[in-house]
Short mmCIF file of C-alpha atoms in Angstrom, two decimals:
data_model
loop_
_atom_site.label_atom_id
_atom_site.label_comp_id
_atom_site.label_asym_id
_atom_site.label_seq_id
_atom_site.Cartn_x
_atom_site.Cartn_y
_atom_site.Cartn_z
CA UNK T 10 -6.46 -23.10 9.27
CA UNK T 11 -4.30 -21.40 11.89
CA UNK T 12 -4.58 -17.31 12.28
CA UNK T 13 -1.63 -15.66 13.19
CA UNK T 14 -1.83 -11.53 14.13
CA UNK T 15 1.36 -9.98 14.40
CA UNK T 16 1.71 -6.36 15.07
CA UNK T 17 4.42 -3.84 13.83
CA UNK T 18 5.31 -6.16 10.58
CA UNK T 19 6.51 -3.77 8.06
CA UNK T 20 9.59 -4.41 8.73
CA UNK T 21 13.07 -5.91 10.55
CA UNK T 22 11.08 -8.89 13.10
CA UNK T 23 7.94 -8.50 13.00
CA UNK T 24 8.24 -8.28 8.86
CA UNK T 25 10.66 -11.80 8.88
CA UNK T 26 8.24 -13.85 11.20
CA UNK T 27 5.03 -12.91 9.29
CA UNK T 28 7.15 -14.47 6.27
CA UNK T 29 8.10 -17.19 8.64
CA UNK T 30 4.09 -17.92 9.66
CA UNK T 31 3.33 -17.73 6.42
CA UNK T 32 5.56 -19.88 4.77
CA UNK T 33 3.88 -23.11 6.41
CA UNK T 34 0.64 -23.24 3.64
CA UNK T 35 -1.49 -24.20 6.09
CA UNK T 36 -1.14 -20.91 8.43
CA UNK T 37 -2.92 -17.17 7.68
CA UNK T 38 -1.09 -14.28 9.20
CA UNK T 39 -2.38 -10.96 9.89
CA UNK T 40 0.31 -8.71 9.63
CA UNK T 41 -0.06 -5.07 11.19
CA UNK T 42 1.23 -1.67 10.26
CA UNK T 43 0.91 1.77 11.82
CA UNK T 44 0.92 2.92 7.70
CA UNK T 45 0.14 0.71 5.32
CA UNK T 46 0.39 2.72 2.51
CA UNK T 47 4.18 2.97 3.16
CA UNK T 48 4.76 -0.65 4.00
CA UNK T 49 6.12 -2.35 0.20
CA UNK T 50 8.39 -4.98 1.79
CA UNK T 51 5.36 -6.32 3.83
CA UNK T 52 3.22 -6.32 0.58
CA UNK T 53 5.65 -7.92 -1.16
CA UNK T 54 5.79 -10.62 1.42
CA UNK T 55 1.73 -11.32 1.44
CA UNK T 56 2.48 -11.32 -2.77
CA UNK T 57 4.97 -13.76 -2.35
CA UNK T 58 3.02 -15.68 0.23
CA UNK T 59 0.06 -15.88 -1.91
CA UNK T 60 -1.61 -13.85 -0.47
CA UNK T 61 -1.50 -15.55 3.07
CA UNK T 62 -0.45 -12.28 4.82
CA UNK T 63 -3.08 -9.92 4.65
CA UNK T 64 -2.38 -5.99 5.55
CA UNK T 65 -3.85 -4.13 7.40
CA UNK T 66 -3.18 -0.64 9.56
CA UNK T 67 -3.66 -0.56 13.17
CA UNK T 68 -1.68 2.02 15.25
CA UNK T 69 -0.93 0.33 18.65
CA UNK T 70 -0.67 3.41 20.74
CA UNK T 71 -4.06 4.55 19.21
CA UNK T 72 -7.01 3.08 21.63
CA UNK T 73 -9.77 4.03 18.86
CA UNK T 74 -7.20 1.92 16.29
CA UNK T 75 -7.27 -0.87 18.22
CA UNK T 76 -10.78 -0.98 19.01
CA UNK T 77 -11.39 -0.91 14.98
CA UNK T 78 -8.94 -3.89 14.52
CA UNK T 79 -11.09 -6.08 17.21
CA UNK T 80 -14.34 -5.04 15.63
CA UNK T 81 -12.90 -6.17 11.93
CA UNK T 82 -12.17 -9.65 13.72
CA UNK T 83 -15.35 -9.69 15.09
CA UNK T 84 -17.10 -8.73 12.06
CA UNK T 85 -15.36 -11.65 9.97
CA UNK T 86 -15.75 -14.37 13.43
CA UNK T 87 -11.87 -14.37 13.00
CA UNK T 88 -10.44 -16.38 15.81
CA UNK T 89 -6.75 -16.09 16.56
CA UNK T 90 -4.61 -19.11 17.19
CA UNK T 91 -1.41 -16.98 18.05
CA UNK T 92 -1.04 -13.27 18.93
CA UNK T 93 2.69 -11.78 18.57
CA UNK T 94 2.97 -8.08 20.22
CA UNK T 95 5.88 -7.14 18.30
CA UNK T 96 5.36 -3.56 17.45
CA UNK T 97 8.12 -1.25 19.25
CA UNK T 98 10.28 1.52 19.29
CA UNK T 99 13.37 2.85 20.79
CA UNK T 100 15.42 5.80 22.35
CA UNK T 101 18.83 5.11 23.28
CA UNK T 102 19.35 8.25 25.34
CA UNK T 103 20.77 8.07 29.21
CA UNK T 104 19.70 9.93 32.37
CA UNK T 105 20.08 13.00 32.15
CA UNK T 106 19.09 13.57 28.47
CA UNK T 107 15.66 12.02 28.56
CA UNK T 108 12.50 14.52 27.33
CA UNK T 109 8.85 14.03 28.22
CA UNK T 110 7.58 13.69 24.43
CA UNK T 111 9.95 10.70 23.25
CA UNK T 112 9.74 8.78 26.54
CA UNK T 113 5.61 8.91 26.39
CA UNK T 114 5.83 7.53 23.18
CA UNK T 115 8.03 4.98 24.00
CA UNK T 116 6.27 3.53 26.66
CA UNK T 117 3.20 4.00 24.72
CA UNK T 118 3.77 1.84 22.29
CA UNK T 119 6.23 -0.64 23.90
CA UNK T 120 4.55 -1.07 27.14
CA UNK T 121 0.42 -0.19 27.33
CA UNK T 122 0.20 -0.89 23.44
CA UNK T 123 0.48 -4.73 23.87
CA UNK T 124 -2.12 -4.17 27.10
CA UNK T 125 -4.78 -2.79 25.20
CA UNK T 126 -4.40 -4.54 21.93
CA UNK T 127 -4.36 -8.00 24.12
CA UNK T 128 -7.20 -6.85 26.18
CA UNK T 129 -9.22 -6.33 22.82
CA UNK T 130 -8.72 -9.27 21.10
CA UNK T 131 -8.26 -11.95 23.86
CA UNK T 132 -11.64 -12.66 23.19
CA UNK T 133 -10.46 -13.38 19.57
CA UNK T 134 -7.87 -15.85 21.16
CA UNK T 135 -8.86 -19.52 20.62
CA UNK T 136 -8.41 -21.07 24.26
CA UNK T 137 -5.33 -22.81 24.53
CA UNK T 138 -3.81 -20.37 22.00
CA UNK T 139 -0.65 -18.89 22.33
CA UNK T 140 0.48 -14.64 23.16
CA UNK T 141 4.33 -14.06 22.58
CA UNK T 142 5.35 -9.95 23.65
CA UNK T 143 8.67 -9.08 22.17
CA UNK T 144 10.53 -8.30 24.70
CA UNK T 145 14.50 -7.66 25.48
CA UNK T 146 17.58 -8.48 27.88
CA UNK T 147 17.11 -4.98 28.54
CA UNK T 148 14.05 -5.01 30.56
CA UNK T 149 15.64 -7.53 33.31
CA UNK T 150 16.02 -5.41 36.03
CA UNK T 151 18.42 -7.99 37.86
CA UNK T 152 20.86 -7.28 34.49
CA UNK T 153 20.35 -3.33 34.71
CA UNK T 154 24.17 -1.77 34.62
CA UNK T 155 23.66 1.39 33.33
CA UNK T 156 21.11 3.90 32.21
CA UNK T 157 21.84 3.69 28.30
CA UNK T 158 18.48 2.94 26.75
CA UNK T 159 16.84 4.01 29.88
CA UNK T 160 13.26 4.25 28.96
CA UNK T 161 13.22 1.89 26.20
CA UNK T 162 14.71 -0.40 29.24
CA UNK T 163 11.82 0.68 31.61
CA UNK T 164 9.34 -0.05 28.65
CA UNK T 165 10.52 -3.42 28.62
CA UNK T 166 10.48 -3.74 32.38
CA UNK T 167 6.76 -3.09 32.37
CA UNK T 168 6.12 -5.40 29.20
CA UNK T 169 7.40 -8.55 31.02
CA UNK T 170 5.41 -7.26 33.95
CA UNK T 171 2.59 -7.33 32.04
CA UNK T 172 3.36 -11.06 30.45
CA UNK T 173 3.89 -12.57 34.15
CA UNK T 174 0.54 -11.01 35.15
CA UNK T 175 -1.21 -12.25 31.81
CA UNK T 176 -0.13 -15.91 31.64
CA UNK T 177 -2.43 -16.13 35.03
CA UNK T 178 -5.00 -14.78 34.02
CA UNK T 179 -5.59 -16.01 31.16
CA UNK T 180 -4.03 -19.62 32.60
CA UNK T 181 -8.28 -21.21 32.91
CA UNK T 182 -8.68 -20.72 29.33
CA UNK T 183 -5.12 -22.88 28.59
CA UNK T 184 -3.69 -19.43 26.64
CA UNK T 185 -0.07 -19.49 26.90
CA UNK T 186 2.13 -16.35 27.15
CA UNK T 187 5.83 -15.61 26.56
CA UNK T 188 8.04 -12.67 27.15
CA UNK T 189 10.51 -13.33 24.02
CA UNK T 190 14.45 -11.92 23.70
CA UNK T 191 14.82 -11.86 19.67
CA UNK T 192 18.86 -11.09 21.17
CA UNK T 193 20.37 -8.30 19.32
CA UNK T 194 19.97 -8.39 16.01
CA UNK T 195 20.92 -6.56 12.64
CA UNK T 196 17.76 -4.14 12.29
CA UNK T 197 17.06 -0.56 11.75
CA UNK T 198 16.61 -0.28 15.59
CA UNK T 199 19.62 -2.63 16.45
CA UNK T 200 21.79 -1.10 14.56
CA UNK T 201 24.68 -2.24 12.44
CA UNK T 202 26.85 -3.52 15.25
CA UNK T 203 24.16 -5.84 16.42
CA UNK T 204 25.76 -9.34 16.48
CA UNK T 205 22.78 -11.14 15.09
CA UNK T 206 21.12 -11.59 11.59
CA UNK T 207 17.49 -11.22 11.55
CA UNK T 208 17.28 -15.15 10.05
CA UNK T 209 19.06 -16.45 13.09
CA UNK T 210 16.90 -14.87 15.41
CA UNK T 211 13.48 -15.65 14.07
CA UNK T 212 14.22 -18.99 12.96
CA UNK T 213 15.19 -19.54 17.01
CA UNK T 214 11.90 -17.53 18.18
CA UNK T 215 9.82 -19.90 15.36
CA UNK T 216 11.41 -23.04 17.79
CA UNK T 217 10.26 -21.00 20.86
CA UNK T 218 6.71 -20.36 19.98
CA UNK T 219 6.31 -23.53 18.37
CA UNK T 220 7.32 -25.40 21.76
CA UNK T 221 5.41 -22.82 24.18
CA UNK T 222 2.81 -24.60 26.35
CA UNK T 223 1.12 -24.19 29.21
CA UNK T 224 3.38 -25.85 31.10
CA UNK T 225 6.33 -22.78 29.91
CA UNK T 226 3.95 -20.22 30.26
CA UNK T 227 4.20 -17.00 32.06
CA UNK T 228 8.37 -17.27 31.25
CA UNK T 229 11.37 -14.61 29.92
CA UNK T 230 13.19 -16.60 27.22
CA UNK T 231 15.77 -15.60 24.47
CA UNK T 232 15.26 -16.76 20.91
CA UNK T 233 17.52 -20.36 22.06
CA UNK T 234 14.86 -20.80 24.91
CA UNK T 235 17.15 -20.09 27.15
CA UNK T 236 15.54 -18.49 30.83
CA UNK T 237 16.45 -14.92 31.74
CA UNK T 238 16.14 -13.00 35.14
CA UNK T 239 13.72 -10.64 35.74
#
């Protein structure tokens, strides 16, 4: 039976594609949340999935959290078929208004918390598995206008850094990796002016992930497959 481990799925994304995952019978999803105590919709989800999502709390900018997700994997020979890195968060300040405690956060959790929850469980990844990191249009520095978003923007510079690098060197074992654009869509963190409704976007990152091979790895897509700059 396929394992799928997505992080930051209490909600918006990350929340619709563990539903998604777990909607084919034959697929187990591991859904992550920084609290689960808080996270109803996501419990609801694994309730209405029969129980095919199972909860559990990892904190992605937390090194000893991580290191305690990897050792429950371990403990329970868990092998993971597909990894998403969707756990994020956002500042939408410009230059000139940035502070030191947000933007460390930020890039925390956006940019070295896929790196070191990847680098623990890529040992949990079956070879020839697949790693999607939720990325965004905003991290392509050839589309960069303005500073709006600027750290959140540099977060997801480093992110699709980070997916180039990993696709070779994880290319001998036949482990696929994607830097995803979910576009913008109707969440908490896109906002209410976001053109896109969080169905339309995950049913078009299902068809991405589902078609990701070797052969597409180590490439910046949005959710209709289409190639982005760098």
């Amino acid at each position: 039976m396929p394992n799928v481990l997505i992080t930051g799925a209490n909600r918006g994304l990350g929340l619709a594609l563990a539903e998604h995952f777990a909607s084919r019978h034959d697929t187990c999803v591991i859904a992550t949340t920084r609290d689960a105590s808080t996270a109803s919709d996501l419990h609801a989800a694994a309730r209405r999935c029969d129980d095919r999502i199972e909860v559990i709390a990892v904190d992605v900018a937390s090194a000893t959290s991580i290191a305690a997700l990897a050792e429950a994997l371990a403990s329970r020979d868990i092998m993971l078929d597909v990894l998403v890195n969707n756990a994020g968060t956002a500042s939408w300040t410009s230059f000139g208004e940035i502070d030191e405690v947000t933007s460390a956060e930020i890039m925390r959790v956006n940019a070295l918390g896929p790196v070191l929850v990847t680098q623990a469980l890529a040992g949990r990844v079956r070879d020839g598995g697949k790693i999607v990191n939720i990325s965004s249009t905003l991290g392509s520095i050839e589309r960069a206008t303005s500073s709006w978003g600027l750290v959140y923007s540099m977060s997801k510079a480093a992110l699709n850094m980070f997916s180039k690098i990993l696709s070779n060197e994880l290319r001998d074992r036949q482990i696929a990796v994607l830097a995803l654009h979910p576009g913008w869509v109707r969440t908490r963190m896109g906002g209410d002016e976001a053109p896109l409704e969080i169905a339309q976007s995950v049913a078009g990152m299902m068809t991405v992930i589902d078609g990701l091979t070797l052969a597409t790895s180590g490439q910046f897509l949005t959710y209709e497959g289409a190639p982005l700059p760098w």
